[in-house]
Amino acid sequence: MKTTTEIRSDFLEFFRSKGHAVVPSSSLVPGNDPTLLFTNAGMVQFKDVFLGAEKRSYTRATSSQRCVRAGGKHNDLDQVGYTARHHTFFEMLGNFSFGDYFKKDAIVWAWELLTEVWKLPKDKLLATIYHTDDEAFEIWNKIVGLPPERIIRIGDNKGAPFASDNFWQMADTGPCGPCTEIFYDHGAHIAGGPPGSPDEDGDRYIEIWNNVFMQFDRQADGTLVPLPAPCVDTGMGLERVSAVLQHVHSNYEIDLFQHLIKAAAAITGTTDLEHKSLRVIADHIRACSFLIVDGVLPSNEGRGYVLRRIIRRAIRHFWKLGALSSDGSFWRMVAPLIDVMGEAYPELVQKRELVERALKAEEAAFAQTLDAGMQRLEGYLAQGGGTIDGEQLFQLHDTYGCPPDLIADILREKGTELPPTAMAEYERLMEQQRERARAAGKFAGGTALPADLIAQLKPTEFVGYEHLEAGGLEV
Ligand code: ATP
Ligand code: MG
Ligand code: MG
Ligand code: MG
């Protein structure tokens, strides 16, 4: 059986053999785009190359890009622990053509890698195409030989959170085009319908690979002008394809996650390896460690606030398992993470001490109030007949350091949810507090970390609050 490490290198080697330059992953903090919260796809580091604003010495590239989808436009934080396939941090394997090859080569190579190199059963694979993209249909059907019933035409997303959307665009104007996505059918024993069906959000048909064909330049009036040199941008989740290749259903069952889950079980003394809390801890240690490696530290705003919220969610799971120890818990997951990812990411090994100390400091601060905060929450819930209001939400954050998304997560476990009115009231109270702080000449925010730790990091600037949307500073 292939390990995740072997699968990553198989991918890069395959595309190297097709003339692609192997390009290292870029930072999770996008260097070329201060409006983007985190690098959330392989194409981010090539954005200017696609736009023609930057030239490289190659026209074909391949990478394994570290990505975070938490906060911001793509926010999968609330999916973690609930689906078999979503992480906050994941690696996106990609191949890119900058005005070089196009649809036919991309599709044929994707199929060659999946079915010839990796020998996946052809009858378990499906493809979606954009509903008007007859060219892609012909390639799938005539060249690859995929039967028409396994080529599904998909339109535009109508705003449903999970609905497939097979048209990609970088922004309201600029490069855009149709996608074709490859799905793997994990079998009828798992709930969920095929892409495009009403129950497509199950875990039976799992999207493994998205191939985007940038072929138009959208004008301000909405018209699509063909690009002189169309481009290809693809992304495949390493953990998802590893699950398929390791003959398991859930990403959490792959070698890499099993190692982390076993480590979390040992640290917390948990015997049930399927416990959701272990999965969440295994997921969150990756996001938190790599964010710190890339220069983010816990704080009350922007990127640092997203990191803080993920760390606190992880620590709450240690608490839930009754496993918070006086010299910290979460930081102990860094060593097992290095076991499985240190070879591919030497920067993780180099910055180990920094990561451990940052996690320790954040846990030490939060652990002081967490228990009391949880008791206060129970009190509020008992008082309010199972629900809480905005003032209470504000108190939980302000006094006990429990952000609203953490409270929402706890309520979800109890089968209920945070009332939107409470969230609105919370926002109002937060804004009042910020104004008071401004009037007093104080910064709301800052960090409780030792100065020498902070000095080791490059500051990161994030200006894109308008991109945070729901799930960023809100729940
Ligand atoms: P999904 O519909 O399953 O949420 P997506 O359509 O949002 O996935 P893309 O933006 O097309 O994903 O990203 C390309 C690939 O990256 C996906 O096909 C998938 O393999 C992988 N991927 C996307 N989001 C995640 C995630 N949160 N965790 C792990 N892998 C992911
Ligand atoms: Mg998604
Ligand atoms: Mg999708
Ligand atoms: Mg997709």
XYZ file of C-alpha atoms and ligand atoms in Angstrom:
509
model
C 0.000 0.000 0.000
C 1.278 3.446 -0.888
C 1.903 5.972 1.865
C 0.729 9.566 1.621
C 4.356 10.578 1.141
C 4.693 8.201 -1.831
C 1.427 9.427 -3.324
C 2.607 13.036 -3.139
C 5.829 12.194 -4.921
C 4.079 9.969 -7.486
C 2.002 12.949 -8.496
C 4.929 15.341 -8.799
C 7.032 12.762 -10.659
C 4.213 12.010 -13.081
C 3.895 15.648 -14.067
C 7.647 16.123 -14.107
C 7.711 13.344 -16.705
C 5.207 15.409 -18.721
C 7.553 18.382 -18.805
C 6.361 20.241 -15.707
C 8.650 22.206 -13.373
C 8.248 20.964 -9.798
C 7.613 24.102 -7.745
C 7.711 24.079 -3.919
C 4.621 24.944 -1.906
C 4.308 28.626 -1.112
C 3.444 30.027 2.318
C -0.053 29.836 3.808
C 0.168 33.613 4.023
C -0.203 34.714 0.416
C 2.778 36.862 -0.503
C 1.157 38.434 -3.513
C -2.337 39.155 -2.222
C -2.974 40.952 1.077
C -6.743 40.655 0.550
C -6.692 36.857 0.663
C -6.841 35.422 4.175
C -4.906 32.196 3.536
C -3.559 30.298 0.555
C -6.526 28.087 -0.257
C -5.503 26.526 -3.589
C -2.441 25.585 -5.606
C -3.040 28.385 -8.085
C -2.614 31.191 -5.542
C 1.173 31.455 -5.985
C 0.709 31.516 -9.766
C -2.037 34.118 -9.869
C 0.088 36.775 -11.568
C 1.450 34.234 -14.041
C -2.106 33.391 -15.098
C -2.911 37.081 -15.370
C 0.136 37.589 -17.596
C 1.638 40.085 -15.136
C 4.538 37.792 -14.269
C 6.712 35.606 -16.487
C 8.410 32.428 -15.321
C 11.048 30.302 -16.975
C 8.483 27.502 -17.449
C 4.994 27.211 -18.925
C 4.090 23.989 -17.093
C 4.291 23.595 -13.342
C 3.319 21.087 -10.685
C 3.172 21.478 -6.905
C 1.867 20.109 -3.656
C 0.502 23.235 -2.024
C -0.336 23.568 1.641
C -3.782 25.108 1.956
C -6.010 26.360 4.745
C -9.737 26.757 4.354
C -10.798 28.239 7.646
C -12.294 31.695 7.906
C -12.546 33.655 4.693
C -14.361 32.802 1.510
C -13.676 29.076 1.668
C -14.447 28.104 5.241
C -14.477 24.378 5.941
C -13.877 24.703 9.695
C -17.425 23.668 10.526
C -17.185 20.625 8.267
C -14.276 19.172 10.244
C -15.348 16.178 12.275
C -18.646 16.015 10.394
C -17.568 14.842 6.923
C -15.040 12.225 5.838
C -13.370 14.627 3.452
C -12.958 18.170 4.790
C -9.994 19.548 6.690
C -8.975 23.012 7.780
C -5.451 22.264 6.467
C -4.864 20.020 3.484
C -2.424 19.615 0.631
C -3.535 20.341 -2.882
C -1.701 18.506 -5.643
C -1.813 20.510 -8.835
C -0.628 20.768 -12.409
C -0.699 24.068 -14.239
C -0.423 25.210 -17.816
C 0.348 28.847 -18.485
C -0.876 29.205 -22.035
C 0.712 25.877 -22.936
C -1.430 22.695 -23.067
C -5.188 22.757 -22.600
C -8.259 20.572 -22.058
C -7.309 17.452 -23.934
C -3.883 16.924 -22.397
C -5.133 17.824 -18.919
C -7.990 15.321 -18.998
C -6.019 12.555 -20.679
C -3.109 12.922 -18.205
C -5.467 12.983 -15.222
C -6.991 9.732 -16.439
C -3.576 8.200 -17.155
C -2.351 8.961 -13.625
C -5.509 7.656 -11.955
C -6.074 4.528 -13.985
C -2.658 3.535 -15.350
C -0.141 4.700 -12.769
C -2.398 4.239 -9.763
C -4.599 1.580 -11.396
C -7.881 2.815 -9.969
C -10.909 0.878 -11.209
C -12.353 2.860 -14.127
C -15.930 1.993 -13.259
C -15.680 3.787 -9.912
C -14.734 7.101 -11.474
C -17.165 9.771 -12.681
C -16.625 13.180 -14.213
C -18.677 16.331 -14.015
C -18.422 18.973 -16.717
C -19.869 22.457 -17.103
C -23.277 22.025 -18.714
C -22.363 23.788 -21.961
C -18.838 22.386 -22.279
C -19.316 19.959 -25.176
C -15.576 19.969 -25.851
C -14.924 18.426 -22.414
C -17.754 15.952 -22.967
C -16.192 14.784 -26.230
C -12.771 14.333 -24.639
C -14.182 12.311 -21.741
C -16.419 10.260 -23.946
C -14.500 9.777 -27.218
C -10.861 9.952 -26.158
C -10.946 8.641 -22.586
C -13.894 6.303 -23.216
C -15.994 7.273 -20.205
C -19.625 6.256 -20.840
C -22.103 9.178 -21.170
C -24.019 8.183 -18.029
C -20.873 8.845 -15.991
C -20.321 12.325 -17.419
C -22.575 14.664 -15.473
C -23.406 18.146 -16.706
C -23.446 20.724 -13.904
C -24.571 24.350 -14.090
C -23.858 27.346 -11.892
C -24.093 27.183 -8.146
C -27.357 28.719 -7.005
C -25.890 29.756 -3.683
C -26.456 26.463 -1.871
C -23.414 25.919 0.340
C -22.417 22.576 -1.122
C -24.005 22.668 -4.554
C -21.530 21.819 -7.272
C -20.433 24.745 -9.346
C -18.531 23.950 -12.500
C -17.672 27.448 -13.567
C -14.652 29.053 -11.975
C -13.668 32.691 -11.815
C -10.854 34.511 -10.093
C -12.968 37.627 -9.476
C -15.988 39.436 -10.932
C -13.929 40.240 -13.994
C -10.836 38.582 -15.468
C -9.821 34.990 -16.199
C -12.558 32.385 -15.821
C -13.804 29.207 -17.373
C -15.475 25.841 -17.005
C -14.236 22.997 -14.790
C -14.377 19.276 -14.969
C -14.259 17.435 -11.664
C -13.410 13.799 -11.044
C -15.329 11.886 -8.395
C -14.726 8.477 -6.848
C -17.649 6.273 -5.849
C -16.882 4.763 -2.439
C -19.852 2.380 -2.709
C -23.578 2.007 -2.114
C -23.118 1.291 1.594
C -22.324 4.983 2.148
C -25.045 7.652 2.129
C -25.033 10.332 -0.547
C -26.036 10.888 -4.157
C -23.954 11.580 -7.259
C -22.834 15.145 -8.013
C -25.717 17.319 -9.153
C -28.312 15.288 -7.243
C -30.208 16.718 -4.255
C -28.242 14.589 -1.777
C -24.830 15.192 -3.372
C -23.408 16.356 -0.048
C -23.039 12.823 1.245
C -19.723 11.035 1.483
C -20.406 8.316 -1.087
C -19.235 10.159 -4.212
C -16.159 12.079 -3.207
C -14.715 14.814 -5.366
C -11.034 14.109 -5.738
C -9.785 16.344 -8.551
C -10.861 19.620 -10.028
C -9.551 20.670 -13.451
C -10.190 24.323 -14.273
C -9.921 25.573 -17.821
C -9.269 29.306 -17.908
C -10.409 30.194 -21.356
C -12.293 33.505 -21.054
C -11.682 37.012 -19.836
C -14.904 38.278 -18.270
C -15.573 41.933 -19.048
C -17.227 44.414 -16.702
C -20.486 44.054 -18.673
C -20.402 40.289 -18.112
C -19.446 39.229 -21.641
C -16.894 36.458 -22.061
C -14.019 37.189 -24.414
C -11.876 34.148 -25.338
C -8.344 34.316 -23.917
C -5.604 34.198 -26.565
C -3.692 31.550 -24.603
C -5.970 29.470 -22.404
C -4.583 28.036 -19.155
C -5.118 24.998 -16.958
C -5.270 24.981 -13.155
C -5.959 21.717 -11.377
C -6.272 20.725 -7.728
C -6.505 17.321 -6.107
C -6.769 16.798 -2.354
C -3.803 14.637 -1.304
C -5.699 13.227 1.684
C -8.757 12.349 -0.423
C -6.805 10.553 -3.122
C -4.768 8.803 -0.422
C -7.993 7.479 1.106
C -8.970 6.053 -2.278
C -5.528 4.530 -2.888
C -5.319 3.098 0.621
C -8.768 1.497 0.208
C -10.343 3.384 3.075
C -13.346 5.636 2.996
C -12.539 8.489 5.322
C -9.512 10.766 5.104
C -9.059 10.134 8.818
C -8.282 6.488 8.089
C -5.200 7.206 5.958
C -1.726 6.487 7.336
C -0.918 10.113 8.112
C -4.101 10.756 10.089
C -4.001 7.396 11.833
C -0.589 8.302 13.200
C -1.915 11.625 14.513
C -5.092 10.063 15.890
C -3.149 7.375 17.725
C -0.872 10.040 19.186
C -3.887 12.079 20.321
C -5.421 8.933 21.819
C -2.235 8.234 23.774
C -1.947 11.823 25.013
C -5.584 11.952 26.100
C -5.926 8.362 27.273
C -8.815 7.758 24.879
C -9.444 4.188 23.776
C -12.055 4.860 21.089
C -9.955 5.679 18.023
C -13.070 6.801 16.145
C -13.848 9.503 18.690
C -14.699 12.716 16.885
C -12.557 14.789 19.234
C -9.446 12.860 18.167
C -10.199 13.633 14.528
C -10.670 17.304 15.254
C -7.406 17.440 17.235
C -5.564 15.621 14.423
C -6.974 18.069 11.894
C -6.330 21.195 13.925
C -2.703 20.437 14.815
C -1.842 20.586 11.126
C -3.564 23.929 10.504
C -2.203 25.497 13.686
C 1.382 24.278 13.290
C 1.682 25.294 9.660
C 0.096 28.685 10.266
C 2.676 29.363 12.974
C 5.473 28.091 10.719
C 4.273 30.586 8.121
C 4.395 33.508 10.516
C 0.910 33.735 12.015
C 0.539 34.018 15.795
C -2.654 33.883 17.844
C -4.211 37.332 18.214
C -7.575 39.038 18.259
C -7.713 40.089 14.663
C -7.317 38.965 11.079
C -5.299 35.817 10.471
C -4.169 35.551 14.076
C -7.774 35.470 15.240
C -8.592 32.584 12.934
C -5.557 30.731 14.331
C -6.618 31.532 17.906
C -10.095 30.186 17.269
C -8.766 26.929 15.796
C -6.356 26.410 18.721
C -9.141 27.064 21.234
C -11.459 24.632 19.493
C -8.734 21.973 19.708
C -8.113 22.695 23.382
C -11.824 22.460 24.118
C -11.705 18.910 22.706
C -8.858 18.022 25.085
C -11.003 19.460 27.865
C -13.993 17.431 26.681
C -11.888 14.285 26.882
C -10.865 15.290 30.403
C -7.278 15.499 29.243
C -6.022 19.029 29.875
C -2.753 18.720 31.726
C -1.030 21.425 33.730
C 1.952 21.717 31.396
C -0.190 21.729 28.296
C -1.583 19.171 25.893
C -1.997 20.387 22.338
C 1.708 21.182 21.826
C 2.462 17.484 22.360
C 0.940 16.830 18.958
C 3.785 18.670 17.205
C 6.265 15.771 17.503
C 3.869 13.220 15.947
C 3.118 15.744 13.204
C 6.838 16.014 12.463
C 6.967 12.195 12.207
C 4.559 12.238 9.282
C 5.173 15.604 7.643
C 8.649 16.703 8.662
C 10.317 15.090 5.690
C 8.161 16.898 3.142
C 8.256 20.150 5.138
C 11.700 20.732 6.712
C 10.544 24.173 7.887
C 8.282 22.381 10.347
C 11.305 20.663 11.867
C 13.304 23.903 11.929
C 10.547 25.841 13.672
C 9.476 23.104 16.032
C 10.357 24.989 19.196
C 8.574 28.108 18.062
C 5.418 26.171 17.207
C 5.430 24.294 20.508
C 5.970 27.433 22.539
C 3.264 29.387 20.746
C 0.765 26.574 21.285
C 1.789 26.201 24.918
C 1.408 29.923 25.600
C -2.040 30.062 24.007
C -3.191 26.991 25.895
C -1.862 28.284 29.210
C -3.864 31.491 28.765
C -7.069 29.781 27.674
C -6.940 26.873 30.124
C -7.265 29.324 33.023
C -10.780 30.338 32.022
C -12.070 27.448 29.904
C -13.506 25.374 32.719
C -15.290 28.329 34.282
C -16.511 29.403 30.840
C -17.995 25.972 30.187
C -19.751 26.042 33.563
C -21.072 29.500 32.848
C -22.364 28.310 29.479
C -24.209 25.420 31.151
C -25.713 27.902 33.586
C -26.903 30.155 30.775
C -28.368 27.207 28.891
C -30.219 25.935 31.951
C -31.552 29.413 32.549
C -32.529 30.054 28.922
C -34.195 26.720 28.191
C -31.327 25.439 26.025
C -30.420 28.692 24.301
C -28.342 31.797 24.966
C -28.559 35.466 24.034
C -26.091 37.998 22.640
C -25.119 39.515 25.990
C -24.247 36.035 27.313
C -22.324 35.259 24.146
C -20.370 38.454 24.644
C -19.622 37.556 28.290
C -18.412 34.098 27.293
C -15.963 35.677 24.892
C -14.954 38.702 26.906
C -14.580 37.094 30.321
C -13.786 33.484 29.467
C -12.086 33.746 26.080
C -14.624 31.482 24.358
C -15.243 32.851 20.834
C -18.774 32.534 19.415
C -17.791 29.912 16.837
C -16.617 27.698 19.697
C -19.952 28.169 21.463
C -21.793 27.453 18.213
C -19.783 24.246 17.852
C -20.758 23.153 21.367
C -24.431 23.951 20.746
C -24.281 21.923 17.537
C -23.030 18.926 19.526
C -26.084 19.396 21.736
C -28.330 19.333 18.662
C -29.191 23.013 18.705
C -27.759 26.186 17.226
C -26.785 29.716 18.048
C -29.738 32.060 17.392
C -28.802 34.586 14.644
C -30.216 37.351 16.867
C -27.661 36.434 19.549
C -24.873 36.714 17.001
C -26.095 40.122 15.822
C -26.303 41.377 19.390
C -22.818 39.979 20.098
C -21.426 41.877 17.099
C -23.026 45.083 18.355
C -21.502 44.658 21.822
C -18.105 43.851 20.332
C -18.227 46.988 18.225
C -19.121 49.072 21.292
C -16.168 47.592 23.101
C -13.842 48.340 20.208
C -15.046 51.939 20.200
C -14.414 52.263 23.917
C -10.916 50.868 23.406
C -10.255 53.280 20.561
C -11.493 56.213 22.602
C -9.168 55.185 25.426
C -6.297 55.019 22.941
C -5.851 51.291 23.409
C -5.544 48.660 20.784
C -8.150 45.962 20.951
C -6.188 42.881 20.134
C -2.551 42.211 20.627
C -1.071 38.990 21.792
C -0.013 37.509 25.094
C 3.052 35.833 23.623
C 6.639 36.488 24.740
C 8.342 39.241 22.764
C 11.286 37.071 21.656
C 8.807 34.655 20.104
C 7.107 37.415 18.207
C 10.469 38.763 17.075
C 11.205 35.466 15.348
C 8.304 35.960 13.025
C 7.861 38.193 10.041
C 4.779 40.314 10.596
C 1.997 39.471 8.195
C -0.373 42.045 6.953
C -3.933 41.219 6.149
C -6.207 43.919 4.806
C -9.064 41.948 3.348
C -11.751 42.185 5.999
C -14.342 42.404 3.293
C -13.303 38.890 2.275
C -13.852 37.405 5.708
C -17.591 36.921 5.222
C -19.516 34.584 7.468
C -17.157 32.223 9.191
C -14.414 34.784 9.377
C -15.046 37.095 12.271
C -18.573 35.809 12.490
C -19.751 32.311 13.228
P -15.884 20.079 -1.833
O -16.998 20.296 -2.834
O -15.716 18.651 -1.484
O -16.003 20.984 -0.652
P -14.352 21.922 -3.388
O -15.133 21.865 -4.652
O -14.639 23.025 -2.460
O -14.519 20.496 -2.590
P -12.004 22.701 -4.887
O -12.060 24.141 -4.549
O -12.462 22.271 -6.226
O -12.791 21.879 -3.711
O -10.516 22.188 -4.566
C -9.830 21.195 -5.325
C -9.666 19.901 -4.544
O -9.121 20.111 -3.239
C -10.965 19.152 -4.268
O -11.353 18.398 -5.394
C -10.596 18.277 -3.083
O -9.939 17.096 -3.501
C -9.620 19.137 -2.322
N -10.258 19.829 -1.175
C -11.038 20.940 -1.232
N -11.417 21.333 -0.001
C -10.843 20.455 0.860
C -10.825 20.347 2.279
N -11.451 21.227 3.056
N -10.139 19.331 2.840
C -9.469 18.432 2.071
N -9.446 18.488 0.719
C -10.111 19.486 0.109
Mg -15.650 23.035 -0.643
Mg -16.973 20.731 -4.890
Mg -14.387 21.517 -6.591
